[in-house]
Amino acid sequence: RKEVEQDPGPFNVPEGATVAFNCTYSNSASQSFFWYRQDCRKEPKLLMSVYSSGNEDGRFTAQLNRASQYISLLIRDSKLSDSATYLCVVTSWENDYKLSFGAGTTVTVRA
Amino acid sequence: EAQVTQNPRYLITVTGKKLTVTCSQNMNHEYMSWYRQDPGLGLRQIYYSMNVEVTDKGDVPEGYKVSRKEKRNFPLILESPSPNQTSLYFCASSPPPTGTDEQFFGPGTRLTVL
């Protein structure tokens, strides 16, 4: 089983729509969670961290469910510029510091 | 400008011809790492370094070497490249990992091994 799994999509949505997707992780000792954005095979860039209480950054809302071991990302009022692949990243400190990446969820926003 | 640079950005080579991909960061970060990205597999960590002269294997280290002689540089060495090492490679750096730190990625190196 992969450590971090994501629905690859693609999620095709019209401008202005809301889109949401999840990421599941297998290591219950995972400590920190992030969403990164990657445009067309360019370098990933941090979109937002995910806090236990959930957090918002403008049109983006991230949630963490430790009991079910998943995080989610919701994008409201989608813009064309939101078209990208969203990578889920999970970190853990056990024997050492480890980052695990999901394979990404592709979102395409159409006019 | 704070950045991570990688060179070359694109490389086509042949099986067995040693190559080095350089990575340099100007943010005085302790932690540096190399990833490869393949379709459907996401980013997989090859090697990482917590500080100068300290390197450790990631999830897919076979066929790769690294060194960390200076804080800013973390080259990736393929002693004898093979076609299964054709991939998109990213170098990344961050402050000492606390679990809350952003990873800064280089622009990527697209490697093709014939």
PDB file of C-alpha atoms in Angstrom:
ATOM      1  CA  ARG A   1       0.000   0.000   0.000  1.00  0.00           C
ATOM      2  CA  LYS A   2       1.318   3.438  -0.888  1.00  0.00           C
ATOM      3  CA  GLU A   3       2.027   5.724   2.048  1.00  0.00           C
ATOM      4  CA  VAL A   4       0.063   8.568   0.514  1.00  0.00           C
ATOM      5  CA  GLU A   5      -2.726   8.045  -1.994  1.00  0.00           C
ATOM      6  CA  GLN A   6      -4.660  10.530  -4.063  1.00  0.00           C
ATOM      7  CA  ASP A   7      -7.400  10.310  -6.639  1.00  0.00           C
ATOM      8  CA  PRO A   8      -5.506  11.250  -9.804  1.00  0.00           C
ATOM      9  CA  GLY A   9      -8.571  12.870 -11.380  1.00  0.00           C
ATOM     10  CA  PRO A  10      -8.767  14.742 -13.595  1.00  0.00           C
ATOM     11  CA  PHE A  11     -11.431  16.901 -12.055  1.00  0.00           C
ATOM     12  CA  ASN A  12     -12.872  19.014 -14.862  1.00  0.00           C
ATOM     13  CA  VAL A  13     -14.909  21.884 -13.475  1.00  0.00           C
ATOM     14  CA  PRO A  14     -16.370  25.129 -14.883  1.00  0.00           C
ATOM     15  CA  GLU A  15     -15.167  28.485 -13.674  1.00  0.00           C
ATOM     16  CA  GLY A  16     -16.846  29.464 -10.445  1.00  0.00           C
ATOM     17  CA  ALA A  17     -17.495  25.911  -9.332  1.00  0.00           C
ATOM     18  CA  THR A  18     -16.351  24.310  -6.103  1.00  0.00           C
ATOM     19  CA  VAL A  19     -14.088  21.308  -6.291  1.00  0.00           C
ATOM     20  CA  ALA A  20     -12.867  19.135  -3.442  1.00  0.00           C
ATOM     21  CA  PHE A  21     -10.653  16.106  -3.193  1.00  0.00           C
ATOM     22  CA  ASN A  22      -8.950  14.004  -0.572  1.00  0.00           C
ATOM     23  CA  CYS A  23      -5.644  12.408   0.197  1.00  0.00           C
ATOM     24  CA  THR A  24      -5.278   9.372   2.448  1.00  0.00           C
ATOM     25  CA  TYR A  25      -2.150   8.419   4.370  1.00  0.00           C
ATOM     26  CA  SER A  26      -1.208   5.103   5.901  1.00  0.00           C
ATOM     27  CA  ASN A  27       1.165   6.066   8.715  1.00  0.00           C
ATOM     28  CA  SER A  28      -0.819   6.924  11.821  1.00  0.00           C
ATOM     29  CA  ALA A  29       2.330   8.543  13.270  1.00  0.00           C
ATOM     30  CA  SER A  30       2.336  11.209  10.552  1.00  0.00           C
ATOM     31  CA  GLN A  31       2.732  14.640  12.025  1.00  0.00           C
ATOM     32  CA  SER A  32       2.535  17.369   9.437  1.00  0.00           C
ATOM     33  CA  PHE A  33       0.507  17.764   6.293  1.00  0.00           C
ATOM     34  CA  PHE A  34       0.752  20.033   3.299  1.00  0.00           C
ATOM     35  CA  TRP A  35      -0.742  20.735  -0.075  1.00  0.00           C
ATOM     36  CA  TYR A  36       1.639  21.669  -2.882  1.00  0.00           C
ATOM     37  CA  ARG A  37       0.702  22.882  -6.312  1.00  0.00           C
ATOM     38  CA  GLN A  38       2.526  21.773  -9.452  1.00  0.00           C
ATOM     39  CA  ASP A  39       2.008  23.336 -12.867  1.00  0.00           C
ATOM     40  CA  CYS A  40       2.691  21.220 -15.939  1.00  0.00           C
ATOM     41  CA  ARG A  41       5.833  19.349 -14.739  1.00  0.00           C
ATOM     42  CA  LYS A  42       7.328  22.485 -13.207  1.00  0.00           C
ATOM     43  CA  GLU A  43       8.595  22.494  -9.646  1.00  0.00           C
ATOM     44  CA  PRO A  44       6.081  21.967  -6.841  1.00  0.00           C
ATOM     45  CA  LYS A  45       5.315  25.009  -4.713  1.00  0.00           C
ATOM     46  CA  LEU A  46       3.734  25.127  -1.292  1.00  0.00           C
ATOM     47  CA  LEU A  47       0.055  25.978  -1.442  1.00  0.00           C
ATOM     48  CA  MET A  48      -0.770  25.639   2.238  1.00  0.00           C
ATOM     49  CA  SER A  49      -0.063  23.721   5.383  1.00  0.00           C
ATOM     50  CA  VAL A  50      -2.887  21.724   6.912  1.00  0.00           C
ATOM     51  CA  TYR A  51      -3.575  22.254  10.592  1.00  0.00           C
ATOM     52  CA  SER A  52      -5.528  20.011  12.930  1.00  0.00           C
ATOM     53  CA  SER A  53      -8.281  22.572  13.288  1.00  0.00           C
ATOM     54  CA  GLY A  54      -8.557  23.102   9.554  1.00  0.00           C
ATOM     55  CA  ASN A  55      -7.520  26.298   7.846  1.00  0.00           C
ATOM     56  CA  GLU A  56      -8.442  28.635   5.029  1.00  0.00           C
ATOM     57  CA  ASP A  57      -6.383  30.702   2.672  1.00  0.00           C
ATOM     58  CA  GLY A  58      -8.646  32.776   0.486  1.00  0.00           C
ATOM     59  CA  ARG A  59     -10.637  30.395  -1.708  1.00  0.00           C
ATOM     60  CA  PHE A  60      -8.760  27.348  -0.446  1.00  0.00           C
ATOM     61  CA  THR A  61      -9.772  25.326   2.593  1.00  0.00           C
ATOM     62  CA  ALA A  62      -7.785  22.426   3.995  1.00  0.00           C
ATOM     63  CA  GLN A  63      -9.017  19.907   6.528  1.00  0.00           C
ATOM     64  CA  LEU A  64      -7.340  17.112   8.466  1.00  0.00           C
ATOM     65  CA  ASN A  65      -9.133  14.026   9.745  1.00  0.00           C
ATOM     66  CA  ARG A  66      -6.686  12.068  11.896  1.00  0.00           C
ATOM     67  CA  ALA A  67      -9.192   9.391  12.860  1.00  0.00           C
ATOM     68  CA  SER A  68      -9.764   8.416   9.238  1.00  0.00           C
ATOM     69  CA  GLN A  69      -6.269   9.412   8.163  1.00  0.00           C
ATOM     70  CA  TYR A  70      -7.045  11.769   5.351  1.00  0.00           C
ATOM     71  CA  ILE A  71      -6.658  15.399   4.435  1.00  0.00           C
ATOM     72  CA  SER A  72      -8.801  17.343   2.044  1.00  0.00           C
ATOM     73  CA  LEU A  73      -8.561  20.410  -0.130  1.00  0.00           C
ATOM     74  CA  LEU A  74     -11.535  22.453  -1.243  1.00  0.00           C
ATOM     75  CA  ILE A  75     -11.335  25.175  -3.844  1.00  0.00           C
ATOM     76  CA  ARG A  76     -14.220  27.628  -4.024  1.00  0.00           C
ATOM     77  CA  ASP A  77     -15.082  29.899  -6.939  1.00  0.00           C
ATOM     78  CA  SER A  78     -12.584  28.126  -9.210  1.00  0.00           C
ATOM     79  CA  LYS A  79     -10.485  30.237 -11.545  1.00  0.00           C
ATOM     80  CA  LEU A  80      -8.817  29.195 -14.782  1.00  0.00           C
ATOM     81  CA  SER A  81      -5.507  29.778 -13.012  1.00  0.00           C
ATOM     82  CA  ASP A  82      -6.347  27.044 -10.492  1.00  0.00           C
ATOM     83  CA  SER A  83      -5.750  24.428 -13.197  1.00  0.00           C
ATOM     84  CA  ALA A  84      -2.822  22.418 -11.878  1.00  0.00           C
ATOM     85  CA  THR A  85      -1.859  19.217 -10.148  1.00  0.00           C
ATOM     86  CA  TYR A  86      -2.221  19.286  -6.378  1.00  0.00           C
ATOM     87  CA  LEU A  87       0.220  17.182  -4.392  1.00  0.00           C
ATOM     88  CA  CYS A  88      -0.454  15.936  -0.911  1.00  0.00           C
ATOM     89  CA  VAL A  89       2.628  15.789   1.336  1.00  0.00           C
ATOM     90  CA  VAL A  90       2.844  14.040   4.680  1.00  0.00           C
ATOM     91  CA  THR A  91       5.776  14.125   7.081  1.00  0.00           C
ATOM     92  CA  SER A  92       6.738  11.913   9.974  1.00  0.00           C
ATOM     93  CA  TRP A  93       9.501  11.659  12.520  1.00  0.00           C
ATOM     94  CA  GLU A  94      10.113   8.038  13.449  1.00  0.00           C
ATOM     95  CA  ASN A  95      13.611   6.820  12.914  1.00  0.00           C
ATOM     96  CA  ASP A  96      14.246   9.884  10.856  1.00  0.00           C
ATOM     97  CA  TYR A  97      12.491  12.743   9.168  1.00  0.00           C
ATOM     98  CA  LYS A  98      10.523  11.539   6.171  1.00  0.00           C
ATOM     99  CA  LEU A  99       8.439  13.308   3.587  1.00  0.00           C
ATOM    100  CA  SER A 100       5.988  11.293   1.536  1.00  0.00           C
ATOM    101  CA  PHE A 101       4.340  12.667  -1.587  1.00  0.00           C
ATOM    102  CA  GLY A 102       1.121  11.631  -3.204  1.00  0.00           C
ATOM    103  CA  ALA A 103       1.061  11.218  -6.974  1.00  0.00           C
ATOM    104  CA  GLY A 104      -1.169  14.252  -7.324  1.00  0.00           C
ATOM    105  CA  THR A 105      -4.725  15.207  -8.248  1.00  0.00           C
ATOM    106  CA  THR A 106      -5.177  17.062 -11.521  1.00  0.00           C
ATOM    107  CA  VAL A 107      -7.732  19.857 -11.653  1.00  0.00           C
ATOM    108  CA  THR A 108      -8.757  21.500 -14.911  1.00  0.00           C
ATOM    109  CA  VAL A 109     -10.955  24.579 -14.757  1.00  0.00           C
ATOM    110  CA  ARG A 110     -12.719  25.410 -18.004  1.00  0.00           C
ATOM    111  CA  ALA A 111     -14.180  28.710 -19.143  1.00  0.00           C
TER     112      ALA A 111
ATOM    113  CA  GLU B   1      16.643  36.256  -4.984  1.00  0.00           C
ATOM    114  CA  ALA B   2      16.205  33.159  -2.817  1.00  0.00           C
ATOM    115  CA  GLN B   3      16.327  30.134  -5.061  1.00  0.00           C
ATOM    116  CA  VAL B   4      17.399  26.581  -5.764  1.00  0.00           C
ATOM    117  CA  THR B   5      19.186  26.102  -9.067  1.00  0.00           C
ATOM    118  CA  GLN B   6      19.779  22.893 -10.979  1.00  0.00           C
ATOM    119  CA  ASN B   7      21.944  22.201 -13.987  1.00  0.00           C
ATOM    120  CA  PRO B   8      21.502  21.001 -16.590  1.00  0.00           C
ATOM    121  CA  ARG B   9      17.782  21.512 -17.082  1.00  0.00           C
ATOM    122  CA  TYR B  10      17.632  18.963 -19.889  1.00  0.00           C
ATOM    123  CA  LEU B  11      19.986  16.107 -20.642  1.00  0.00           C
ATOM    124  CA  ILE B  12      19.957  13.254 -23.114  1.00  0.00           C
ATOM    125  CA  THR B  13      22.682  10.703 -22.564  1.00  0.00           C
ATOM    126  CA  VAL B  14      23.529   7.081 -23.270  1.00  0.00           C
ATOM    127  CA  THR B  15      23.642   4.071 -21.002  1.00  0.00           C
ATOM    128  CA  GLY B  16      26.763   3.880 -18.894  1.00  0.00           C
ATOM    129  CA  LYS B  17      28.037   7.429 -19.387  1.00  0.00           C
ATOM    130  CA  LYS B  18      28.620   8.981 -15.967  1.00  0.00           C
ATOM    131  CA  LEU B  19      26.815  12.235 -15.325  1.00  0.00           C
ATOM    132  CA  THR B  20      26.355  14.767 -12.540  1.00  0.00           C
ATOM    133  CA  VAL B  21      23.366  17.016 -11.946  1.00  0.00           C
ATOM    134  CA  THR B  22      24.269  19.998  -9.815  1.00  0.00           C
ATOM    135  CA  CYS B  23      22.042  21.595  -7.200  1.00  0.00           C
ATOM    136  CA  SER B  24      22.759  24.806  -5.358  1.00  0.00           C
ATOM    137  CA  GLN B  25      20.731  26.897  -2.907  1.00  0.00           C
ATOM    138  CA  ASN B  26      21.388  30.392  -1.593  1.00  0.00           C
ATOM    139  CA  MET B  27      19.118  30.306   1.472  1.00  0.00           C
ATOM    140  CA  ASN B  28      21.607  28.775   3.924  1.00  0.00           C
ATOM    141  CA  HIS B  29      19.326  25.764   4.336  1.00  0.00           C
ATOM    142  CA  GLU B  30      20.574  22.735   6.225  1.00  0.00           C
ATOM    143  CA  TYR B  31      18.251  20.162   4.673  1.00  0.00           C
ATOM    144  CA  MET B  32      18.579  19.227   1.015  1.00  0.00           C
ATOM    145  CA  SER B  33      17.141  16.341  -0.949  1.00  0.00           C
ATOM    146  CA  TRP B  34      16.759  14.834  -4.386  1.00  0.00           C
ATOM    147  CA  TYR B  35      13.545  13.452  -5.841  1.00  0.00           C
ATOM    148  CA  ARG B  36      12.561  11.787  -9.041  1.00  0.00           C
ATOM    149  CA  GLN B  37       9.092  12.147 -10.476  1.00  0.00           C
ATOM    150  CA  ASP B  38       7.552   9.537 -12.742  1.00  0.00           C
ATOM    151  CA  PRO B  39       3.986   9.412 -14.097  1.00  0.00           C
ATOM    152  CA  GLY B  40       1.563   7.897 -11.609  1.00  0.00           C
ATOM    153  CA  LEU B  41       4.214   7.517  -8.914  1.00  0.00           C
ATOM    154  CA  GLY B  42       4.589  11.015  -7.582  1.00  0.00           C
ATOM    155  CA  LEU B  43       7.827  12.321  -6.164  1.00  0.00           C
ATOM    156  CA  ARG B  44      10.076   9.697  -4.654  1.00  0.00           C
ATOM    157  CA  GLN B  45      13.017  10.655  -2.517  1.00  0.00           C
ATOM    158  CA  ILE B  46      16.410   9.456  -3.729  1.00  0.00           C
ATOM    159  CA  TYR B  47      18.798  10.857  -1.120  1.00  0.00           C
ATOM    160  CA  TYR B  48      18.686  13.562   1.489  1.00  0.00           C
ATOM    161  CA  SER B  49      21.151  15.459   3.612  1.00  0.00           C
ATOM    162  CA  MET B  50      20.494  16.951   7.022  1.00  0.00           C
ATOM    163  CA  ASN B  51      23.709  18.992   6.939  1.00  0.00           C
ATOM    164  CA  VAL B  52      27.237  19.140   5.566  1.00  0.00           C
ATOM    165  CA  GLU B  53      28.879  15.711   5.327  1.00  0.00           C
ATOM    166  CA  VAL B  54      25.638  13.992   6.406  1.00  0.00           C
ATOM    167  CA  THR B  55      23.735  12.103   3.716  1.00  0.00           C
ATOM    168  CA  ASP B  56      21.158   9.327   3.894  1.00  0.00           C
ATOM    169  CA  LYS B  57      19.279   7.106   1.501  1.00  0.00           C
ATOM    170  CA  GLY B  58      15.720   7.878   0.620  1.00  0.00           C
ATOM    171  CA  ASP B  59      13.219   5.478  -0.899  1.00  0.00           C
ATOM    172  CA  VAL B  60      14.936   4.862  -4.250  1.00  0.00           C
ATOM    173  CA  PRO B  61      18.722   5.317  -3.851  1.00  0.00           C
ATOM    174  CA  GLU B  62      19.897   2.495  -6.121  1.00  0.00           C
ATOM    175  CA  GLY B  63      22.052   3.739  -8.983  1.00  0.00           C
ATOM    176  CA  TYR B  64      22.639   7.177  -7.473  1.00  0.00           C
ATOM    177  CA  LYS B  65      25.270   8.857  -5.333  1.00  0.00           C
ATOM    178  CA  VAL B  66      25.356  12.233  -3.640  1.00  0.00           C
ATOM    179  CA  SER B  67      27.808  14.346  -1.711  1.00  0.00           C
ATOM    180  CA  ARG B  68      27.465  17.331   0.622  1.00  0.00           C
ATOM    181  CA  LYS B  69      30.836  18.954   0.979  1.00  0.00           C
ATOM    182  CA  GLU B  70      29.408  22.460   1.246  1.00  0.00           C
ATOM    183  CA  LYS B  71      26.146  23.631   2.699  1.00  0.00           C
ATOM    184  CA  ARG B  72      24.896  25.198  -0.513  1.00  0.00           C
ATOM    185  CA  ASN B  73      25.649  22.354  -2.948  1.00  0.00           C
ATOM    186  CA  PHE B  74      24.196  18.871  -3.234  1.00  0.00           C
ATOM    187  CA  PRO B  75      25.124  17.197  -6.525  1.00  0.00           C
ATOM    188  CA  LEU B  76      23.460  14.031  -7.763  1.00  0.00           C
ATOM    189  CA  ILE B  77      25.761  11.554  -9.478  1.00  0.00           C
ATOM    190  CA  LEU B  78      24.762   8.743 -11.792  1.00  0.00           C
ATOM    191  CA  GLU B  79      27.870   6.582 -12.167  1.00  0.00           C
ATOM    192  CA  SER B  80      26.410   4.326 -14.850  1.00  0.00           C
ATOM    193  CA  PRO B  81      23.017   5.597 -15.997  1.00  0.00           C
ATOM    194  CA  SER B  82      20.456   3.158 -17.293  1.00  0.00           C
ATOM    195  CA  PRO B  83      17.200   3.736 -19.220  1.00  0.00           C
ATOM    196  CA  ASN B  84      15.106   3.166 -16.068  1.00  0.00           C
ATOM    197  CA  GLN B  85      16.666   6.340 -14.672  1.00  0.00           C
ATOM    198  CA  THR B  86      14.946   8.384 -17.340  1.00  0.00           C
ATOM    199  CA  SER B  87      12.868  10.737 -15.238  1.00  0.00           C
ATOM    200  CA  LEU B  88      12.235  14.280 -14.055  1.00  0.00           C
ATOM    201  CA  TYR B  89      14.535  15.127 -11.144  1.00  0.00           C
ATOM    202  CA  PHE B  90      13.997  17.792  -8.520  1.00  0.00           C
ATOM    203  CA  CYS B  91      16.362  19.084  -5.896  1.00  0.00           C
ATOM    204  CA  ALA B  92      14.836  20.705  -2.814  1.00  0.00           C
ATOM    205  CA  SER B  93      16.037  22.515   0.279  1.00  0.00           C
ATOM    206  CA  SER B  94      14.579  23.680   3.560  1.00  0.00           C
ATOM    207  CA  PRO B  95      15.655  24.843   7.019  1.00  0.00           C
ATOM    208  CA  PRO B  96      16.221  22.059   9.581  1.00  0.00           C
ATOM    209  CA  PRO B  97      13.038  20.020   9.257  1.00  0.00           C
ATOM    210  CA  THR B  98      10.529  20.546  11.997  1.00  0.00           C
ATOM    211  CA  GLY B  99       7.575  19.331  10.015  1.00  0.00           C
ATOM    212  CA  THR B 100       6.350  22.843   9.428  1.00  0.00           C
ATOM    213  CA  ASP B 101       8.936  24.033   6.971  1.00  0.00           C
ATOM    214  CA  GLU B 102       8.331  24.687   3.316  1.00  0.00           C
ATOM    215  CA  GLN B 103      10.377  22.713   0.834  1.00  0.00           C
ATOM    216  CA  PHE B 104      11.881  24.917  -1.882  1.00  0.00           C
ATOM    217  CA  PHE B 105      12.297  23.085  -5.149  1.00  0.00           C
ATOM    218  CA  GLY B 106      14.645  23.677  -8.022  1.00  0.00           C
ATOM    219  CA  PRO B 107      13.201  23.977 -11.549  1.00  0.00           C
ATOM    220  CA  GLY B 108      13.829  20.316 -12.377  1.00  0.00           C
ATOM    221  CA  THR B 109      16.137  18.359 -14.649  1.00  0.00           C
ATOM    222  CA  ARG B 110      14.600  16.250 -17.370  1.00  0.00           C
ATOM    223  CA  LEU B 111      16.925  13.308 -17.982  1.00  0.00           C
ATOM    224  CA  THR B 112      16.661  10.825 -20.822  1.00  0.00           C
ATOM    225  CA  VAL B 113      18.949   7.790 -20.867  1.00  0.00           C
ATOM    226  CA  LEU B 114      19.061   5.974 -24.191  1.00  0.00           C
TER     227      LEU B 114
END
